[in-house]
Coordinates of C-alpha atoms in Angstrom, one line a residue:
X26 CA 3.9 -38.4 38.1
X27 CA 7.6 -37.8 37.6
X28 CA 9.6 -36.6 40.6
X29 CA 13.0 -35.0 40.6
X30 CA 15.3 -37.9 39.6
X31 CA 17.7 -37.2 42.4
X32 CA 15.1 -37.8 45.2
X33 CA 13.8 -41.2 44.1
X34 CA 16.3 -43.2 46.0
X35 CA 16.8 -40.8 49.0
X36 CA 16.5 -42.6 52.4
X37 CA 13.7 -41.4 54.6
X38 CA 14.9 -40.0 57.9
X39 CA 14.2 -42.4 60.7
X40 CA 13.6 -40.8 64.1
X41 CA 13.9 -42.6 67.4
X42 CA 11.1 -45.0 67.9
X43 CA 8.2 -43.3 69.9
X44 CA 7.3 -44.7 73.3
X45 CA 3.7 -45.3 72.4
X46 CA 4.6 -47.4 69.4
X47 CA 7.0 -49.6 71.4
X48 CA 4.5 -50.2 74.1
X49 CA 1.8 -51.2 71.6
X50 CA 4.2 -53.3 69.5
X51 CA 5.8 -55.3 72.3
X52 CA 3.0 -55.2 74.9
X53 CA 5.2 -53.3 77.5
X54 CA 3.9 -51.2 80.3
X55 CA 7.1 -49.2 81.0
X56 CA 9.4 -47.9 78.3
X57 CA 12.4 -45.5 78.5
X58 CA 13.3 -43.5 75.5
X59 CA 17.0 -42.6 75.3
X60 CA 17.1 -42.4 71.5
X61 CA 16.5 -38.8 70.4
X62 CA 18.7 -36.7 72.7
X63 CA 15.7 -35.1 74.4
X64 CA 16.0 -33.4 77.8
X65 CA 14.8 -36.0 80.3
X66 CA 13.8 -33.2 82.7
X67 CA 11.5 -31.6 80.2
X68 CA 10.9 -27.9 79.7
X69 CA 11.2 -25.1 82.2
X70 CA 8.1 -24.6 84.3
X71 CA 7.9 -21.0 83.0
X72 CA 7.9 -22.3 79.4
X73 CA 5.0 -24.6 80.2
X74 CA 3.1 -21.7 81.8
X75 CA 3.7 -19.6 78.7
X76 CA 2.3 -22.3 76.5
X77 CA -0.9 -22.4 78.6
X78 CA -1.3 -18.6 78.5
X79 CA -0.8 -18.6 74.7
X80 CA -3.7 -21.1 74.2
X81 CA -6.0 -18.1 74.2
X82 CA -4.5 -17.0 70.9
X83 CA -4.7 -20.2 68.9
X84 CA -6.9 -18.5 66.3
X85 CA -4.3 -15.9 65.5
X86 CA -1.4 -16.4 63.1
X87 CA 2.1 -16.2 64.7
X88 CA 4.4 -13.2 64.2
X89 CA 6.2 -14.2 61.0
X90 CA 9.3 -12.4 62.0
X91 CA 9.2 -13.6 65.7
X92 CA 10.1 -10.0 66.6
X93 CA 9.8 -10.2 70.4
X94 CA 11.7 -13.5 70.6
X95 CA 14.3 -12.3 68.1
X96 CA 14.9 -9.1 70.2
X97 CA 15.3 -11.1 73.4
X98 CA 17.6 -13.7 71.8
X99 CA 19.7 -11.0 70.3
X100 CA 20.2 -9.4 73.7
X101 CA 21.0 -12.8 75.2
X102 CA 23.6 -13.6 72.6
X103 CA 25.1 -10.1 72.2
X104 CA 24.2 -9.7 68.5
X105 CA 21.6 -7.6 66.6
X106 CA 18.2 -8.8 65.6
X107 CA 19.2 -8.7 61.9
X108 CA 21.7 -11.4 62.7
X109 CA 19.0 -14.0 63.6
X110 CA 16.6 -16.2 61.7
X111 CA 14.2 -18.7 63.3
X112 CA 13.1 -22.0 61.8
X113 CA 10.9 -25.0 62.5
X114 CA 13.8 -26.5 64.4
X115 CA 17.4 -25.8 63.2
X116 CA 16.6 -28.6 60.7
X117 CA 14.6 -26.1 58.7
X118 CA 17.5 -23.6 58.7
X119 CA 19.7 -26.3 57.2
X120 CA 17.1 -26.9 54.5
X121 CA 16.7 -23.2 53.8
X122 CA 20.5 -22.8 53.4
X123 CA 20.6 -25.5 50.8
X124 CA 17.6 -24.0 49.1
X125 CA 19.1 -20.6 49.0
X126 CA 22.7 -21.4 48.0
X127 CA 23.0 -24.7 46.1
X128 CA 22.8 -25.2 42.4
X129 CA 23.0 -28.6 40.8
X130 CA 26.7 -29.7 40.8
X131 CA 27.8 -27.5 43.6
X132 CA 29.9 -29.3 46.2
X133 CA 29.4 -29.4 49.9
X134 CA 31.8 -30.8 52.5
X135 CA 30.9 -32.7 55.7
X136 CA 32.1 -35.5 58.0
X137 CA 31.4 -39.0 56.9
X138 CA 29.4 -39.8 60.1
X139 CA 27.5 -36.7 61.2
X140 CA 24.0 -35.3 61.3
X141 CA 22.4 -36.9 58.2
X142 CA 20.2 -33.9 57.4
X143 CA 23.1 -32.0 55.8
X144 CA 23.5 -34.6 53.1
X145 CA 19.9 -35.3 52.6
X146 CA 19.1 -31.6 51.9
X147 CA 22.1 -31.3 49.7
X148 CA 20.9 -34.3 47.7
X149 CA 17.5 -32.7 47.3
X150 CA 19.1 -29.7 45.7
X151 CA 21.4 -31.9 43.5
X152 CA 24.6 -30.8 45.2
X153 CA 27.5 -33.2 45.5
X154 CA 28.4 -34.2 49.1
X155 CA 32.1 -34.7 49.9
X156 CA 32.3 -36.8 53.0
X157 CA 35.6 -36.6 54.9
X158 CA 36.3 -39.5 57.4
X159 CA 36.3 -38.7 61.0
X160 CA 39.5 -39.2 63.0
X161 CA 38.7 -41.0 66.3
X162 CA 35.2 -39.7 66.0
X163 CA 36.3 -36.1 65.5
X164 CA 36.1 -33.8 62.4
X165 CA 39.3 -33.9 60.3
X166 CA 39.6 -30.2 59.6
X167 CA 42.8 -30.5 57.6
X168 CA 41.1 -33.2 55.5
X169 CA 38.1 -31.0 54.9
X170 CA 40.4 -28.1 53.8
X171 CA 42.1 -30.4 51.4
X172 CA 38.8 -31.2 49.7
X173 CA 37.8 -27.6 49.0
X174 CA 37.6 -26.8 45.2
X175 CA 36.2 -23.9 43.2
X176 CA 32.8 -25.7 43.3
X177 CA 32.6 -25.8 47.1
X178 CA 29.7 -23.8 48.5
X179 CA 29.2 -24.9 52.1
X180 CA 31.1 -26.8 54.8
X181 CA 29.2 -28.3 57.7
X182 CA 30.7 -28.8 61.1
X183 CA 28.6 -30.4 63.8
X184 CA 30.1 -29.3 67.2
X185 CA 29.5 -31.4 69.3
X186 CA 29.2 -33.9 66.6
X187 CA 26.1 -36.0 66.3
X188 CA 26.3 -39.0 66.8
X189 CA 29.9 -39.3 68.2
X190 CA 29.6 -36.5 70.7
X191 CA 33.1 -35.2 70.1
X192 CA 34.1 -31.5 69.9
X193 CA 36.4 -29.4 67.8
X194 CA 38.5 -27.2 70.1
X195 CA 38.4 -23.4 69.7
X196 CA 42.0 -23.0 68.5
X197 CA 41.6 -25.7 65.9
X198 CA 38.4 -24.2 64.7
X199 CA 39.9 -20.7 64.4
X200 CA 42.9 -22.1 62.4
X201 CA 40.4 -23.8 60.1
X202 CA 38.3 -20.7 59.6
X203 CA 41.4 -18.7 58.8
X204 CA 42.1 -21.1 56.0
X205 CA 38.7 -21.4 54.4
X206 CA 38.2 -19.1 51.4
X207 CA 35.9 -16.2 52.1
X208 CA 33.4 -17.2 49.4
X209 CA 32.8 -20.6 51.1
X210 CA 30.1 -20.7 53.8
X211 CA 30.9 -22.6 57.0
X212 CA 27.9 -23.8 59.0
X213 CA 28.7 -24.5 62.6
X214 CA 25.9 -26.6 64.1
X215 CA 25.9 -26.0 67.8
X216 CA 22.6 -27.8 68.7
X217 CA 24.2 -29.2 71.9
X218 CA 26.4 -26.3 72.9
X219 CA 24.7 -25.5 76.1
X220 CA 25.6 -28.9 77.5
X221 CA 29.4 -28.5 76.9
X222 CA 31.6 -27.9 79.9
X223 CA 35.0 -28.4 78.3
X224 CA 37.0 -25.1 78.5
X225 CA 38.6 -25.7 75.1
X226 CA 35.2 -25.5 73.4
X227 CA 34.5 -22.5 71.2
X228 CA 31.5 -20.2 71.3
X229 CA 30.6 -19.8 67.6
X230 CA 28.6 -16.6 68.2
X231 CA 31.8 -14.8 69.3
X232 CA 33.5 -15.7 66.0
X233 CA 30.8 -14.2 63.7
X234 CA 32.2 -10.7 63.6
X235 CA 35.6 -12.1 62.6
X236 CA 34.3 -14.5 59.9
X237 CA 31.4 -13.1 57.8
X238 CA 31.1 -16.5 56.0
X239 CA 30.2 -18.2 59.2
X240 CA 26.6 -19.4 60.1
X241 CA 25.9 -20.7 63.6
X242 CA 22.9 -23.0 64.2
X243 CA 21.3 -23.6 67.6
X244 CA 18.0 -24.9 68.9
X245 CA 15.4 -24.9 71.7
X246 CA 14.8 -28.6 71.2
X247 CA 17.7 -29.9 73.3
X248 CA 18.6 -28.4 76.7
X249 CA 15.6 -26.1 76.6
X250 CA 13.3 -29.2 76.3
X251 CA 11.0 -27.8 73.6
X252 CA 11.5 -30.5 71.0
X253 CA 7.8 -31.0 70.4
X254 CA 7.4 -27.3 69.4
X255 CA 10.1 -27.4 66.7
X256 CA 11.9 -24.1 67.1
X257 CA 15.6 -23.4 66.3
X258 CA 17.6 -20.6 64.9
X259 CA 20.5 -19.4 62.8
X260 CA 22.9 -16.6 63.5
X261 CA 25.0 -15.0 60.8
X262 CA 25.8 -11.7 59.0
X263 CA 22.7 -9.6 58.0
X264 CA 23.5 -10.3 54.4
X265 CA 23.3 -14.1 54.8
X266 CA 20.2 -13.9 57.0
X267 CA 18.5 -11.8 54.3
X268 CA 19.2 -14.3 51.6
X269 CA 18.0 -17.2 53.8
X270 CA 14.9 -15.2 54.7
X271 CA 14.0 -14.9 51.0
X272 CA 13.3 -18.6 50.8
X273 CA 11.7 -19.0 54.2
X274 CA 7.9 -19.6 54.5
X275 CA 6.1 -16.7 56.2
X276 CA 4.7 -18.5 59.3
X277 CA 7.3 -21.2 59.9
X278 CA 7.3 -21.0 63.8
X279 CA 4.1 -21.2 65.8
X280 CA 2.8 -18.8 68.5
X281 CA 3.2 -21.6 71.1
X282 CA 6.8 -22.2 70.1
X283 CA 7.7 -18.5 70.2
X284 CA 6.0 -17.9 73.6
X285 CA 7.7 -21.0 75.1
X286 CA 11.1 -20.2 73.7
X287 CA 10.9 -16.7 75.1
X288 CA 10.0 -17.9 78.6
X289 CA 12.7 -20.7 78.4
X290 CA 15.3 -18.2 77.3
X291 CA 14.7 -16.1 80.4
X292 CA 15.1 -19.1 82.7
X293 CA 18.8 -19.6 82.5
X294 CA 18.9 -21.1 86.0
X295 CA 16.9 -24.0 84.7
X296 CA 19.4 -24.4 81.8
X297 CA 22.3 -24.4 84.2
X298 CA 20.6 -27.1 86.4
X299 CA 20.0 -29.3 83.3
X300 CA 23.7 -28.9 82.3
X301 CA 24.8 -29.9 85.8
X302 CA 22.5 -33.0 85.9
X303 CA 23.6 -34.0 82.4
X304 CA 27.3 -33.8 83.4
X305 CA 26.6 -36.0 86.4
X306 CA 24.8 -38.4 84.1
X307 CA 27.7 -38.6 81.7
X308 CA 30.0 -39.6 84.5
X309 CA 27.5 -42.1 85.7
X310 CA 27.3 -43.8 82.3
X311 CA 31.0 -43.6 81.5
X312 CA 31.8 -45.3 84.8
X313 CA 29.4 -48.1 84.0
X314 CA 30.8 -48.5 80.5
X315 CA 34.3 -48.8 82.0
X316 CA 33.0 -51.4 84.5
X317 CA 31.6 -53.4 81.6
X318 CA 34.7 -53.1 79.6
X319 CA 33.1 -51.0 76.9
X320 CA 34.8 -48.2 75.0
X321 CA 32.9 -44.9 74.4
X322 CA 33.7 -41.7 72.7
X323 CA 34.3 -38.6 74.9
X324 CA 30.8 -37.1 75.5
X325 CA 30.2 -33.4 75.2
X326 CA 26.5 -33.3 74.4
X327 CA 23.7 -35.1 76.1
X328 CA 24.4 -38.5 74.6
X329 CA 27.2 -41.1 74.5
X330 CA 28.2 -43.3 71.6
X331 CA 29.5 -46.6 73.0
X332 CA 31.0 -49.8 71.4
X333 CA 28.9 -52.7 72.6
X334 CA 31.2 -55.3 70.7
X335 CA 28.2 -56.8 69.0
X336 CA 26.2 -55.6 66.0
X337 CA 24.5 -52.4 67.3
X338 CA 21.2 -53.3 65.6
X339 CA 21.1 -56.6 67.5
X340 CA 21.7 -54.9 70.8
X341 CA 19.1 -52.2 69.9
X342 CA 16.5 -54.9 69.3
X343 CA 17.3 -56.7 72.5
X344 CA 17.2 -53.5 74.5
X345 CA 13.9 -52.6 72.8
X346 CA 12.3 -55.8 74.1
X347 CA 13.4 -54.8 77.6
X348 CA 11.7 -51.4 77.3
X349 CA 14.7 -49.3 76.5
X350 CA 14.9 -47.3 73.2
X351 CA 18.4 -46.2 72.0
X352 CA 19.9 -45.6 68.5
X353 CA 21.9 -47.9 66.3
X354 CA 22.6 -48.6 62.7
X355 CA 25.5 -46.1 62.3
X356 CA 27.0 -46.9 58.9
X357 CA 30.7 -46.5 59.9
X358 CA 30.3 -47.7 63.5
X359 CA 28.2 -50.9 63.2
X360 CA 29.0 -52.2 66.7
X361 CA 28.1 -48.9 68.4
X362 CA 24.9 -47.6 69.9
X363 CA 24.1 -44.0 70.8
X364 CA 22.3 -43.5 74.1
X365 CA 20.8 -40.2 75.4
X366 CA 21.9 -39.3 78.9
X367 CA 18.8 -39.7 81.0
X368 CA 18.0 -39.1 84.6
X369 CA 20.0 -41.1 87.2
X370 CA 17.1 -43.6 87.4
X371 CA 16.8 -43.9 83.7
X372 CA 20.5 -44.4 83.3
X373 CA 20.5 -47.2 85.9
X374 CA 17.6 -48.9 84.1
X375 CA 19.5 -48.7 80.8
X376 CA 22.7 -50.0 82.2
X377 CA 20.9 -53.0 83.8
X378 CA 19.2 -53.8 80.5
X379 CA 22.4 -53.4 78.6
X380 CA 24.4 -55.6 81.0
X381 CA 21.7 -58.3 80.8
X382 CA 21.7 -58.0 77.0
X383 CA 25.5 -58.3 76.7
X384 CA 25.5 -61.3 79.0
X385 CA 22.8 -63.0 76.8
X386 CA 24.9 -62.3 73.7
X387 CA 28.2 -63.6 75.2
X388 CA 30.0 -60.3 75.7
X389 CA 32.2 -60.5 78.8
X390 CA 33.5 -57.5 80.7

């Protein structure tokens, strides 16, 4: 069996450790997972009710075009249905873009510490990834422009950036888009956009009409709390959506996911409440980090990346044994961990475990 040579050494994506595995592995009764940027408040009650109602239809294939959900989302976003494509999470839209557009040797530009799925999918298609260093955790747009060549196909901008949580302000993004050649696609990944409260942040959807080479990615996994159902979407010109659709599998989102997403979309009051609680949680954690003498990046999503002044993997392991799951192992930020903003109670438990861990490892405030 001979696989494609370019995939042999690809790293396998490692998601945050599941709660059940940690409980079994370490013999713990209580475990808090703050590793995967999930909504600690769960999904909207109306979304849960929609799932229950849809159980009657489990024997039926889903609508391959997700027509009802697409129409509702188009109305919500102020675009047309032909501007939207749904995927098994926005991860699948990323994979479909690389499948539709990359030929071996094409170049693609991204930050050097960002969502890893951009590079892994480019690698699968034998594209060449050009990684531009972040500047203080933020995309270096001028540096990205400088790396564009006649082989550049796609530029990826994660906004807010995962894992650093920083944002590209609207005016900087517009200046950048004005300078990108029209034949180069810019993918603006806004998975965490609903959490952002900073007034300088851009709404990528409003830029689509001005920039036909722009694709905006969003998801129902984060603030909508539907991560288990895997449903996300892309918004772009009808021409781009048609090309992506040509490489999409016919039933890539389930009936349960479509029903839940439709109900969740209609409950914007729940979204606003989750945003408010998240903002309060960011302040809570940042205040505690300051008290502990720890530096963190500005947080605009539902997670914070903080320098714990010890190898992040060691702090991760110590926290794990105390029943708190976070993320570590960031290649360019070895002393940082990324923690999801939890409920006020979860945040307190995390801070207590972190403070104890740092004391044990000799880190003084």
